[in-house]
């Protein structure tokens, strides 16, 4: 298993894109596809199950690739082989024309084709296990595609254990569909990785059902609404920004910092369709969502007396007005206080105000 070669293609630095300065023209991509098809078709050994060139595109350095280059996907029966040719390699071949690339692609395809039964069985097992994991989760997920993780086109594949890549449709924190890329070495590991998303996805599905039933876009905690007002920000503008700000790779909602000064910090963020707040209070602690983490241990008599009281019992802060404590527990050198925070729906009309204000 040559894990180092596979891992060198992966990075976490932002989304990959196709709009790059050295992008191949449509004519060059069509020419490359044609030459690849011709080279594959010329192999008599592949005649019975001719591999199909499904995709040729440019990608920039980013979420998936450390370098800008060309991605080629070839279907070999039920197996989809994904190959990557970095610019550094293709420039050595003679530049954008990529004269030697079809031969390199053919060599990799031929290696997989010779062991196609083993790869086919592995893909079939992965599909079965992924489908079973998705069905058990009852979380509204859908398998969009299954292929090998990108393999360097100039590295021999024969005898190697190739990583698998599943692309699964899910809901992001804005309750909008996105595609989660999941890469692992075995079908069982893929299934386990997908199952890890189940709890969060069920939560988002329930939230989406609430929004749909109430003709709403989001929910917002009163604490977050107060934080926005105290900062002099516009709720509709903030909500609109959060709606379009989810991470395209992981689906997580963004954070908007409303204020930061001398140890205090107030921000809002989106989680499963709800706008929540994080308020760091100097010399006191942190309110994060429905939890107030206090930077000192309260005596047991104090923690026992806190449930049912106003959160301003702990600190007189305007965002905590009329918010009740439901429980309190000392943990080491901190005290954890749970808060009951009312919420309300945000409906499209409020977001329309933001759109109109930016016209």
mmCIF file of C-alpha atoms in Angstrom:
data_model
loop_
_atom_site.group_PDB
_atom_site.id
_atom_site.type_symbol
_atom_site.label_atom_id
_atom_site.label_comp_id
_atom_site.label_asym_id
_atom_site.label_seq_id
_atom_site.Cartn_x
_atom_site.Cartn_y
_atom_site.Cartn_z
ATOM 1 C CA UNK A 1 0.000 0.000 0.000
ATOM 2 C CA UNK A 2 1.592 3.275 -1.111
ATOM 3 C CA UNK A 3 -0.306 5.559 1.215
ATOM 4 C CA UNK A 4 2.268 8.359 1.008
ATOM 5 C CA UNK A 5 1.654 8.875 -2.711
ATOM 6 C CA UNK A 6 -2.102 9.110 -2.213
ATOM 7 C CA UNK A 7 -1.880 11.396 0.806
ATOM 8 C CA UNK A 8 0.402 13.834 -1.011
ATOM 9 C CA UNK A 9 -2.530 14.804 -3.233
ATOM 10 C CA UNK A 10 -4.713 15.880 -0.337
ATOM 11 C CA UNK A 11 -4.817 19.168 1.522
ATOM 12 C CA UNK A 12 -7.326 21.200 3.518
ATOM 13 C CA UNK A 13 -6.575 24.651 2.118
ATOM 14 C CA UNK A 14 -9.828 25.924 0.657
ATOM 15 C CA UNK A 15 -12.100 24.682 -2.150
ATOM 16 C CA UNK A 16 -10.732 23.482 -5.469
ATOM 17 C CA UNK A 17 -11.967 25.373 -8.509
ATOM 18 C CA UNK A 18 -11.823 25.045 -12.279
ATOM 19 C CA UNK A 19 -11.430 28.754 -13.094
ATOM 20 C CA UNK A 20 -7.639 29.041 -13.230
ATOM 21 C CA UNK A 21 -5.385 31.139 -15.442
ATOM 22 C CA UNK A 22 -3.840 28.164 -17.245
ATOM 23 C CA UNK A 23 -7.181 26.465 -17.893
ATOM 24 C CA UNK A 24 -7.346 24.270 -20.969
ATOM 25 C CA UNK A 25 -9.709 25.476 -23.655
ATOM 26 C CA UNK A 26 -12.804 23.443 -24.469
ATOM 27 C CA UNK A 27 -11.157 22.470 -27.743
ATOM 28 C CA UNK A 28 -8.032 21.194 -25.961
ATOM 29 C CA UNK A 29 -10.128 19.147 -23.528
ATOM 30 C CA UNK A 30 -12.150 17.623 -26.389
ATOM 31 C CA UNK A 31 -8.913 16.821 -28.209
ATOM 32 C CA UNK A 32 -7.470 15.168 -25.121
ATOM 33 C CA UNK A 33 -10.651 13.127 -24.610
ATOM 34 C CA UNK A 34 -10.582 12.016 -28.239
ATOM 35 C CA UNK A 35 -6.941 10.906 -28.045
ATOM 36 C CA UNK A 36 -7.621 9.031 -24.816
ATOM 37 C CA UNK A 37 -10.592 7.219 -26.344
ATOM 38 C CA UNK A 38 -8.574 6.312 -29.425
ATOM 39 C CA UNK A 39 -5.702 4.938 -27.361
ATOM 40 C CA UNK A 40 -8.021 2.846 -25.191
ATOM 41 C CA UNK A 41 -10.044 1.609 -28.183
ATOM 42 C CA UNK A 42 -6.855 0.454 -29.904
ATOM 43 C CA UNK A 43 -6.239 -2.137 -27.178
ATOM 44 C CA UNK A 44 -7.767 -5.462 -28.227
ATOM 45 C CA UNK A 45 -7.614 -6.778 -24.642
ATOM 46 C CA UNK A 46 -10.138 -4.120 -23.616
ATOM 47 C CA UNK A 47 -12.547 -4.632 -26.500
ATOM 48 C CA UNK A 48 -15.078 -6.657 -24.489
ATOM 49 C CA UNK A 49 -15.351 -4.054 -21.725
ATOM 50 C CA UNK A 50 -14.091 -0.859 -23.280
ATOM 51 C CA UNK A 51 -13.286 1.739 -20.602
ATOM 52 C CA UNK A 52 -15.117 5.040 -21.051
ATOM 53 C CA UNK A 53 -13.523 8.456 -20.536
ATOM 54 C CA UNK A 54 -16.143 10.175 -18.382
ATOM 55 C CA UNK A 55 -14.441 13.413 -17.393
ATOM 56 C CA UNK A 56 -11.474 15.625 -18.241
ATOM 57 C CA UNK A 57 -11.238 18.927 -16.371
ATOM 58 C CA UNK A 58 -8.871 21.450 -14.885
ATOM 59 C CA UNK A 59 -8.598 21.884 -11.113
ATOM 60 C CA UNK A 60 -6.711 24.444 -9.030
ATOM 61 C CA UNK A 61 -4.690 23.822 -5.907
ATOM 62 C CA UNK A 62 -7.060 23.778 -2.951
ATOM 63 C CA UNK A 63 -9.269 21.430 -0.989
ATOM 64 C CA UNK A 64 -8.349 18.258 -2.808
ATOM 65 C CA UNK A 65 -5.160 18.926 -4.750
ATOM 66 C CA UNK A 66 -1.896 20.500 -3.684
ATOM 67 C CA UNK A 67 -1.161 21.521 -7.246
ATOM 68 C CA UNK A 68 -3.116 22.849 -10.211
ATOM 69 C CA UNK A 69 -3.546 20.204 -12.854
ATOM 70 C CA UNK A 70 -5.831 17.995 -14.916
ATOM 71 C CA UNK A 71 -8.263 15.374 -13.594
ATOM 72 C CA UNK A 72 -9.329 12.451 -15.769
ATOM 73 C CA UNK A 73 -12.004 9.952 -14.754
ATOM 74 C CA UNK A 74 -12.365 6.670 -16.626
ATOM 75 C CA UNK A 75 -15.178 4.166 -16.130
ATOM 76 C CA UNK A 76 -14.012 0.553 -16.292
ATOM 77 C CA UNK A 77 -17.262 -1.342 -15.950
ATOM 78 C CA UNK A 78 -18.561 -0.520 -12.455
ATOM 79 C CA UNK A 79 -15.177 0.887 -11.428
ATOM 80 C CA UNK A 80 -14.421 4.596 -11.802
ATOM 81 C CA UNK A 81 -10.697 5.369 -11.864
ATOM 82 C CA UNK A 82 -9.785 8.970 -11.020
ATOM 83 C CA UNK A 83 -6.359 10.155 -12.210
ATOM 84 C CA UNK A 84 -4.547 13.439 -11.564
ATOM 85 C CA UNK A 85 -1.841 15.039 -13.720
ATOM 86 C CA UNK A 86 -0.281 18.077 -11.995
ATOM 87 C CA UNK A 87 0.934 21.017 -14.076
ATOM 88 C CA UNK A 88 4.480 20.288 -12.956
ATOM 89 C CA UNK A 89 4.250 16.925 -14.690
ATOM 90 C CA UNK A 90 2.461 18.079 -17.831
ATOM 91 C CA UNK A 91 4.844 21.025 -18.313
ATOM 92 C CA UNK A 92 7.668 18.503 -18.434
ATOM 93 C CA UNK A 93 5.734 16.755 -21.213
ATOM 94 C CA UNK A 94 5.610 19.854 -23.346
ATOM 95 C CA UNK A 95 2.990 22.178 -21.930
ATOM 96 C CA UNK A 96 -0.785 22.569 -22.400
ATOM 97 C CA UNK A 97 -0.899 20.175 -25.352
ATOM 98 C CA UNK A 98 -0.129 17.321 -22.929
ATOM 99 C CA UNK A 99 1.256 15.103 -25.729
ATOM 100 C CA UNK A 100 2.240 12.176 -23.478
ATOM 101 C CA UNK A 101 -0.772 12.220 -21.169
ATOM 102 C CA UNK A 102 -2.979 9.784 -23.150
ATOM 103 C CA UNK A 103 -0.274 7.122 -22.939
ATOM 104 C CA UNK A 104 0.149 7.555 -19.189
ATOM 105 C CA UNK A 105 -3.620 7.397 -18.667
ATOM 106 C CA UNK A 106 -3.794 4.282 -20.824
ATOM 107 C CA UNK A 107 -1.090 2.589 -18.741
ATOM 108 C CA UNK A 108 -2.995 3.239 -15.496
ATOM 109 C CA UNK A 109 -6.313 2.157 -17.018
ATOM 110 C CA UNK A 110 -4.690 -0.993 -18.371
ATOM 111 C CA UNK A 111 -3.320 -1.867 -14.914
ATOM 112 C CA UNK A 112 -6.765 -1.565 -13.342
ATOM 113 C CA UNK A 113 -8.408 -3.360 -16.273
ATOM 114 C CA UNK A 114 -6.122 -6.375 -15.822
ATOM 115 C CA UNK A 115 -7.279 -6.649 -12.193
ATOM 116 C CA UNK A 116 -10.838 -5.480 -12.963
ATOM 117 C CA UNK A 117 -12.564 -8.382 -11.186
ATOM 118 C CA UNK A 118 -10.819 -7.576 -7.905
ATOM 119 C CA UNK A 119 -11.627 -3.880 -8.279
ATOM 120 C CA UNK A 120 -15.203 -4.635 -9.394
ATOM 121 C CA UNK A 121 -15.799 -6.847 -6.350
ATOM 122 C CA UNK A 122 -14.379 -4.160 -4.072
ATOM 123 C CA UNK A 123 -16.598 -1.451 -5.592
ATOM 124 C CA UNK A 124 -19.655 -3.718 -5.338
ATOM 125 C CA UNK A 125 -18.908 -4.437 -1.674
ATOM 126 C CA UNK A 126 -18.405 -0.716 -0.977
ATOM 127 C CA UNK A 127 -21.733 0.154 -2.633
ATOM 128 C CA UNK A 128 -23.584 -2.493 -0.640
ATOM 129 C CA UNK A 129 -22.089 -1.334 2.647
ATOM 130 C CA UNK A 130 -22.629 2.362 1.900
ATOM 131 C CA UNK A 131 -26.235 1.776 0.819
ATOM 132 C CA UNK A 132 -26.832 -0.233 4.003
ATOM 133 C CA UNK A 133 -25.284 2.483 6.185
ATOM 134 C CA UNK A 134 -27.376 5.179 4.504
ATOM 135 C CA UNK A 135 -30.572 3.146 4.835
ATOM 136 C CA UNK A 136 -29.935 2.405 8.518
ATOM 137 C CA UNK A 137 -29.206 6.037 9.252
ATOM 138 C CA UNK A 138 -32.660 7.206 8.097
ATOM 139 C CA UNK A 139 -31.007 10.605 7.691
ATOM 140 C CA UNK A 140 -31.928 11.530 4.117
ATOM 141 C CA UNK A 141 -28.418 10.990 2.748
ATOM 142 C CA UNK A 142 -27.836 9.832 -0.844
ATOM 143 C CA UNK A 143 -24.781 8.311 -2.511
ATOM 144 C CA UNK A 144 -23.967 10.545 -5.491
ATOM 145 C CA UNK A 145 -20.866 8.767 -6.776
ATOM 146 C CA UNK A 146 -18.231 6.198 -5.882
ATOM 147 C CA UNK A 147 -14.758 6.212 -7.425
ATOM 148 C CA UNK A 148 -11.119 5.821 -6.538
ATOM 149 C CA UNK A 149 -9.520 8.733 -4.736
ATOM 150 C CA UNK A 150 -7.320 10.706 -7.190
ATOM 151 C CA UNK A 151 -4.238 8.736 -8.226
ATOM 152 C CA UNK A 152 -1.119 10.283 -9.723
ATOM 153 C CA UNK A 153 -1.141 9.449 -13.411
ATOM 154 C CA UNK A 154 2.640 8.846 -13.449
ATOM 155 C CA UNK A 155 2.648 6.335 -10.560
ATOM 156 C CA UNK A 156 2.071 2.649 -11.262
ATOM 157 C CA UNK A 157 -1.140 1.262 -9.735
ATOM 158 C CA UNK A 158 -0.510 -2.443 -10.251
ATOM 159 C CA UNK A 159 -0.527 -4.258 -6.905
ATOM 160 C CA UNK A 160 -1.499 -1.137 -4.974
ATOM 161 C CA UNK A 161 -4.445 -0.845 -2.607
ATOM 162 C CA UNK A 162 -6.344 2.173 -3.917
ATOM 163 C CA UNK A 163 -8.268 4.517 -1.672
ATOM 164 C CA UNK A 164 -11.995 4.861 -2.353
ATOM 165 C CA UNK A 165 -13.918 8.118 -2.528
ATOM 166 C CA UNK A 166 -17.659 8.328 -1.841
ATOM 167 C CA UNK A 167 -19.526 11.546 -2.567
ATOM 168 C CA UNK A 168 -22.664 11.720 -0.455
ATOM 169 C CA UNK A 169 -25.463 14.280 -0.673
ATOM 170 C CA UNK A 170 -26.359 15.748 2.746
ATOM 171 C CA UNK A 171 -27.791 18.903 4.307
ATOM 172 C CA UNK A 172 -25.488 21.682 5.446
ATOM 173 C CA UNK A 173 -26.073 23.915 8.474
ATOM 174 C CA UNK A 174 -28.235 26.190 6.307
ATOM 175 C CA UNK A 175 -30.383 23.101 5.567
ATOM 176 C CA UNK A 176 -29.365 23.217 1.904
ATOM 177 C CA UNK A 177 -28.006 20.191 0.005
ATOM 178 C CA UNK A 178 -24.259 19.840 -0.406
ATOM 179 C CA UNK A 179 -21.968 16.967 -1.349
ATOM 180 C CA UNK A 180 -19.639 15.568 1.297
ATOM 181 C CA UNK A 181 -16.480 13.922 -0.031
ATOM 182 C CA UNK A 182 -15.452 10.924 2.093
ATOM 183 C CA UNK A 183 -12.171 9.096 1.416
ATOM 184 C CA UNK A 184 -11.009 5.906 3.108
ATOM 185 C CA UNK A 185 -9.079 2.724 2.484
ATOM 186 C CA UNK A 186 -11.742 0.029 2.906
ATOM 187 C CA UNK A 187 -15.496 -0.260 2.289
ATOM 188 C CA UNK A 188 -16.005 -0.814 6.021
ATOM 189 C CA UNK A 189 -14.111 2.370 6.876
ATOM 190 C CA UNK A 190 -16.157 4.263 4.299
ATOM 191 C CA UNK A 191 -19.359 2.932 5.829
ATOM 192 C CA UNK A 192 -18.180 3.933 9.300
ATOM 193 C CA UNK A 193 -17.259 7.441 8.126
ATOM 194 C CA UNK A 194 -20.672 7.919 6.542
ATOM 195 C CA UNK A 195 -22.406 6.643 9.673
ATOM 196 C CA UNK A 196 -20.594 9.327 11.685
ATOM 197 C CA UNK A 197 -22.693 11.941 9.870
ATOM 198 C CA UNK A 198 -26.008 10.240 10.667
ATOM 199 C CA UNK A 199 -26.838 11.911 13.994
ATOM 200 C CA UNK A 200 -26.151 15.432 12.717
ATOM 201 C CA UNK A 201 -28.035 14.739 9.489
ATOM 202 C CA UNK A 202 -31.107 13.485 11.349
ATOM 203 C CA UNK A 203 -31.022 16.677 13.411
ATOM 204 C CA UNK A 204 -30.846 18.759 10.241
ATOM 205 C CA UNK A 205 -33.664 16.758 8.644
ATOM 206 C CA UNK A 206 -35.883 17.430 11.677
ATOM 207 C CA UNK A 207 -34.957 21.107 11.556
ATOM 208 C CA UNK A 208 -35.789 21.251 7.847
ATOM 209 C CA UNK A 209 -39.198 19.671 8.557
ATOM 210 C CA UNK A 210 -39.876 22.374 11.182
ATOM 211 C CA UNK A 211 -38.872 25.149 8.795
ATOM 212 C CA UNK A 212 -40.958 23.722 5.975
ATOM 213 C CA UNK A 213 -44.027 23.314 8.204
ATOM 214 C CA UNK A 214 -43.695 26.927 9.393
ATOM 215 C CA UNK A 215 -42.698 28.436 6.019
ATOM 216 C CA UNK A 216 -39.470 29.601 7.678
ATOM 217 C CA UNK A 217 -35.820 29.811 6.605
ATOM 218 C CA UNK A 218 -34.113 29.711 10.010
ATOM 219 C CA UNK A 219 -34.687 29.688 13.717
ATOM 220 C CA UNK A 220 -32.884 32.211 15.912
ATOM 221 C CA UNK A 221 -32.158 32.114 19.631
ATOM 222 C CA UNK A 222 -33.258 35.217 21.506
ATOM 223 C CA UNK A 223 -29.741 35.471 22.921
ATOM 224 C CA UNK A 224 -28.344 35.716 19.359
ATOM 225 C CA UNK A 225 -30.994 38.258 18.386
ATOM 226 C CA UNK A 226 -30.047 40.428 21.355
ATOM 227 C CA UNK A 227 -26.350 40.124 20.535
ATOM 228 C CA UNK A 228 -27.041 41.358 17.002
ATOM 229 C CA UNK A 229 -29.095 44.291 18.283
ATOM 230 C CA UNK A 230 -26.494 45.274 20.909
ATOM 231 C CA UNK A 231 -23.814 45.282 18.221
ATOM 232 C CA UNK A 232 -25.907 47.584 16.046
ATOM 233 C CA UNK A 233 -25.974 45.008 13.267
ATOM 234 C CA UNK A 234 -28.907 44.179 11.005
ATOM 235 C CA UNK A 235 -30.491 40.797 11.691
ATOM 236 C CA UNK A 236 -31.666 40.269 8.110
ATOM 237 C CA UNK A 237 -28.228 41.075 6.696
ATOM 238 C CA UNK A 238 -26.558 38.706 9.188
ATOM 239 C CA UNK A 239 -29.038 35.922 8.434
ATOM 240 C CA UNK A 240 -28.567 36.334 4.680
ATOM 241 C CA UNK A 241 -24.793 36.157 5.109
ATOM 242 C CA UNK A 242 -25.091 32.986 7.202
ATOM 243 C CA UNK A 243 -27.416 31.431 4.617
ATOM 244 C CA UNK A 244 -24.776 31.603 1.909
ATOM 245 C CA UNK A 245 -21.697 31.084 4.079
ATOM 246 C CA UNK A 246 -21.603 27.350 4.748
ATOM 247 C CA UNK A 247 -18.369 25.478 4.092
ATOM 248 C CA UNK A 248 -18.787 23.903 0.621
ATOM 249 C CA UNK A 249 -16.730 20.835 1.656
ATOM 250 C CA UNK A 250 -17.967 20.088 5.178
ATOM 251 C CA UNK A 251 -21.350 21.842 5.323
ATOM 252 C CA UNK A 252 -20.555 23.720 8.527
ATOM 253 C CA UNK A 253 -22.059 27.149 9.106
ATOM 254 C CA UNK A 254 -19.847 30.204 9.267
ATOM 255 C CA UNK A 255 -19.266 32.522 12.219
ATOM 256 C CA UNK A 256 -19.813 36.290 12.164
ATOM 257 C CA UNK A 257 -17.865 38.286 14.755
ATOM 258 C CA UNK A 258 -20.039 41.122 16.054
ATOM 259 C CA UNK A 259 -17.511 42.621 18.458
ATOM 260 C CA UNK A 260 -14.140 41.950 20.038
ATOM 261 C CA UNK A 261 -12.460 44.050 22.708
ATOM 262 C CA UNK A 262 -10.039 43.505 25.592
ATOM 263 C CA UNK A 263 -10.864 39.870 26.201
ATOM 264 C CA UNK A 264 -14.563 40.094 25.381
ATOM 265 C CA UNK A 265 -15.887 38.681 22.139
ATOM 266 C CA UNK A 266 -19.366 38.294 20.681
ATOM 267 C CA UNK A 267 -20.213 36.292 17.578
ATOM 268 C CA UNK A 268 -23.133 34.502 15.969
ATOM 269 C CA UNK A 269 -23.044 31.257 14.051
ATOM 270 C CA UNK A 270 -25.351 28.837 12.262
ATOM 271 C CA UNK A 271 -25.954 25.273 13.450
ATOM 272 C CA UNK A 272 -28.584 22.985 11.929
ATOM 273 C CA UNK A 273 -30.790 25.834 10.772
ATOM 274 C CA UNK A 274 -30.541 27.847 13.997
ATOM 275 C CA UNK A 275 -28.669 31.103 14.569
ATOM 276 C CA UNK A 276 -26.934 30.949 17.941
ATOM 277 C CA UNK A 277 -24.505 33.201 19.814
ATOM 278 C CA UNK A 278 -21.144 32.927 21.490
ATOM 279 C CA UNK A 279 -20.448 35.616 24.094
ATOM 280 C CA UNK A 280 -17.150 35.746 25.976
ATOM 281 C CA UNK A 281 -17.527 37.880 29.109
ATOM 282 C CA UNK A 282 -14.298 39.239 30.597
ATOM 283 C CA UNK A 283 -13.347 37.671 33.932
ATOM 284 C CA UNK A 284 -16.537 35.581 33.977
ATOM 285 C CA UNK A 285 -16.675 32.980 31.222
ATOM 286 C CA UNK A 286 -18.210 31.990 27.918
ATOM 287 C CA UNK A 287 -21.812 31.643 26.797
ATOM 288 C CA UNK A 288 -21.759 29.207 23.869
ATOM 289 C CA UNK A 289 -25.132 28.225 22.515
ATOM 290 C CA UNK A 290 -27.179 26.975 25.476
ATOM 291 C CA UNK A 291 -24.193 26.489 27.795
ATOM 292 C CA UNK A 292 -22.635 29.076 30.106
ATOM 293 C CA UNK A 293 -19.100 28.002 31.062
ATOM 294 C CA UNK A 294 -18.024 29.929 34.160
ATOM 295 C CA UNK A 295 -14.312 30.219 34.828
ATOM 296 C CA UNK A 296 -14.474 29.261 38.510
ATOM 297 C CA UNK A 297 -15.974 26.458 40.554
ATOM 298 C CA UNK A 298 -19.105 27.410 42.469
ATOM 299 C CA UNK A 299 -19.757 25.801 45.863
ATOM 300 C CA UNK A 300 -22.249 22.958 45.742
ATOM 301 C CA UNK A 301 -24.804 25.024 47.665
ATOM 302 C CA UNK A 302 -24.658 27.685 44.949
ATOM 303 C CA UNK A 303 -24.956 25.281 42.014
ATOM 304 C CA UNK A 304 -27.893 23.542 43.704
ATOM 305 C CA UNK A 305 -29.690 26.876 44.042
ATOM 306 C CA UNK A 306 -29.138 28.111 40.454
ATOM 307 C CA UNK A 307 -31.757 26.076 38.488
ATOM 308 C CA UNK A 308 -34.851 28.178 37.854
ATOM 309 C CA UNK A 309 -33.055 31.483 38.455
ATOM 310 C CA UNK A 310 -32.270 34.151 35.870
ATOM 311 C CA UNK A 311 -28.877 33.893 34.203
ATOM 312 C CA UNK A 312 -28.225 37.454 35.367
ATOM 313 C CA UNK A 313 -27.807 35.929 38.834
ATOM 314 C CA UNK A 314 -24.357 34.888 37.641
ATOM 315 C CA UNK A 315 -23.497 38.108 35.787
ATOM 316 C CA UNK A 316 -25.589 41.140 34.901
ATOM 317 C CA UNK A 317 -25.134 41.134 31.137
ATOM 318 C CA UNK A 318 -27.804 42.504 28.746
ATOM 319 C CA UNK A 319 -27.852 39.401 26.498
ATOM 320 C CA UNK A 320 -28.818 37.261 29.512
ATOM 321 C CA UNK A 321 -31.907 39.195 30.539
ATOM 322 C CA UNK A 322 -34.952 36.942 31.150
ATOM 323 C CA UNK A 323 -33.017 33.775 30.289
ATOM 324 C CA UNK A 324 -33.455 30.984 32.839
ATOM 325 C CA UNK A 325 -30.980 28.468 34.190
ATOM 326 C CA UNK A 326 -32.121 24.849 33.863
ATOM 327 C CA UNK A 327 -29.141 23.110 35.512
ATOM 328 C CA UNK A 328 -25.703 23.784 36.967
ATOM 329 C CA UNK A 329 -22.785 21.493 37.637
ATOM 330 C CA UNK A 330 -19.267 22.005 38.907
ATOM 331 C CA UNK A 331 -16.543 20.316 36.846
ATOM 332 C CA UNK A 332 -12.994 20.773 38.058
ATOM 333 C CA UNK A 333 -12.149 24.458 38.112
ATOM 334 C CA UNK A 334 -15.224 25.459 36.100
ATOM 335 C CA UNK A 335 -18.980 25.537 36.524
ATOM 336 C CA UNK A 336 -21.230 24.512 33.650
ATOM 337 C CA UNK A 337 -24.648 26.147 33.523
ATOM 338 C CA UNK A 338 -27.367 25.134 31.062
ATOM 339 C CA UNK A 339 -29.696 27.867 29.821
ATOM 340 C CA UNK A 340 -33.254 27.769 28.521
ATOM 341 C CA UNK A 341 -33.128 30.151 25.570
ATOM 342 C CA UNK A 342 -36.358 30.982 23.704
ATOM 343 C CA UNK A 343 -36.222 30.916 19.905
ATOM 344 C CA UNK A 344 -38.356 32.094 17.012
ATOM 345 C CA UNK A 345 -38.591 31.556 13.268
ATOM 346 C CA UNK A 346 -37.075 33.798 10.620
ATOM 347 C CA UNK A 347 -39.263 33.836 7.536
ATOM 348 C CA UNK A 348 -38.405 34.829 3.956
ATOM 349 C CA UNK A 349 -39.872 38.318 4.297
ATOM 350 C CA UNK A 350 -37.131 39.250 6.780
ATOM 351 C CA UNK A 351 -34.424 38.109 4.356
ATOM 352 C CA UNK A 352 -36.109 40.052 1.541
ATOM 353 C CA UNK A 353 -35.488 43.198 3.582
ATOM 354 C CA UNK A 354 -31.767 42.479 3.497
ATOM 355 C CA UNK A 355 -31.841 41.907 -0.263
ATOM 356 C CA UNK A 356 -33.680 45.178 -0.835
ATOM 357 C CA UNK A 357 -31.287 47.121 1.418
ATOM 358 C CA UNK A 358 -28.306 46.074 -0.703
ATOM 359 C CA UNK A 359 -29.888 47.060 -4.046
#
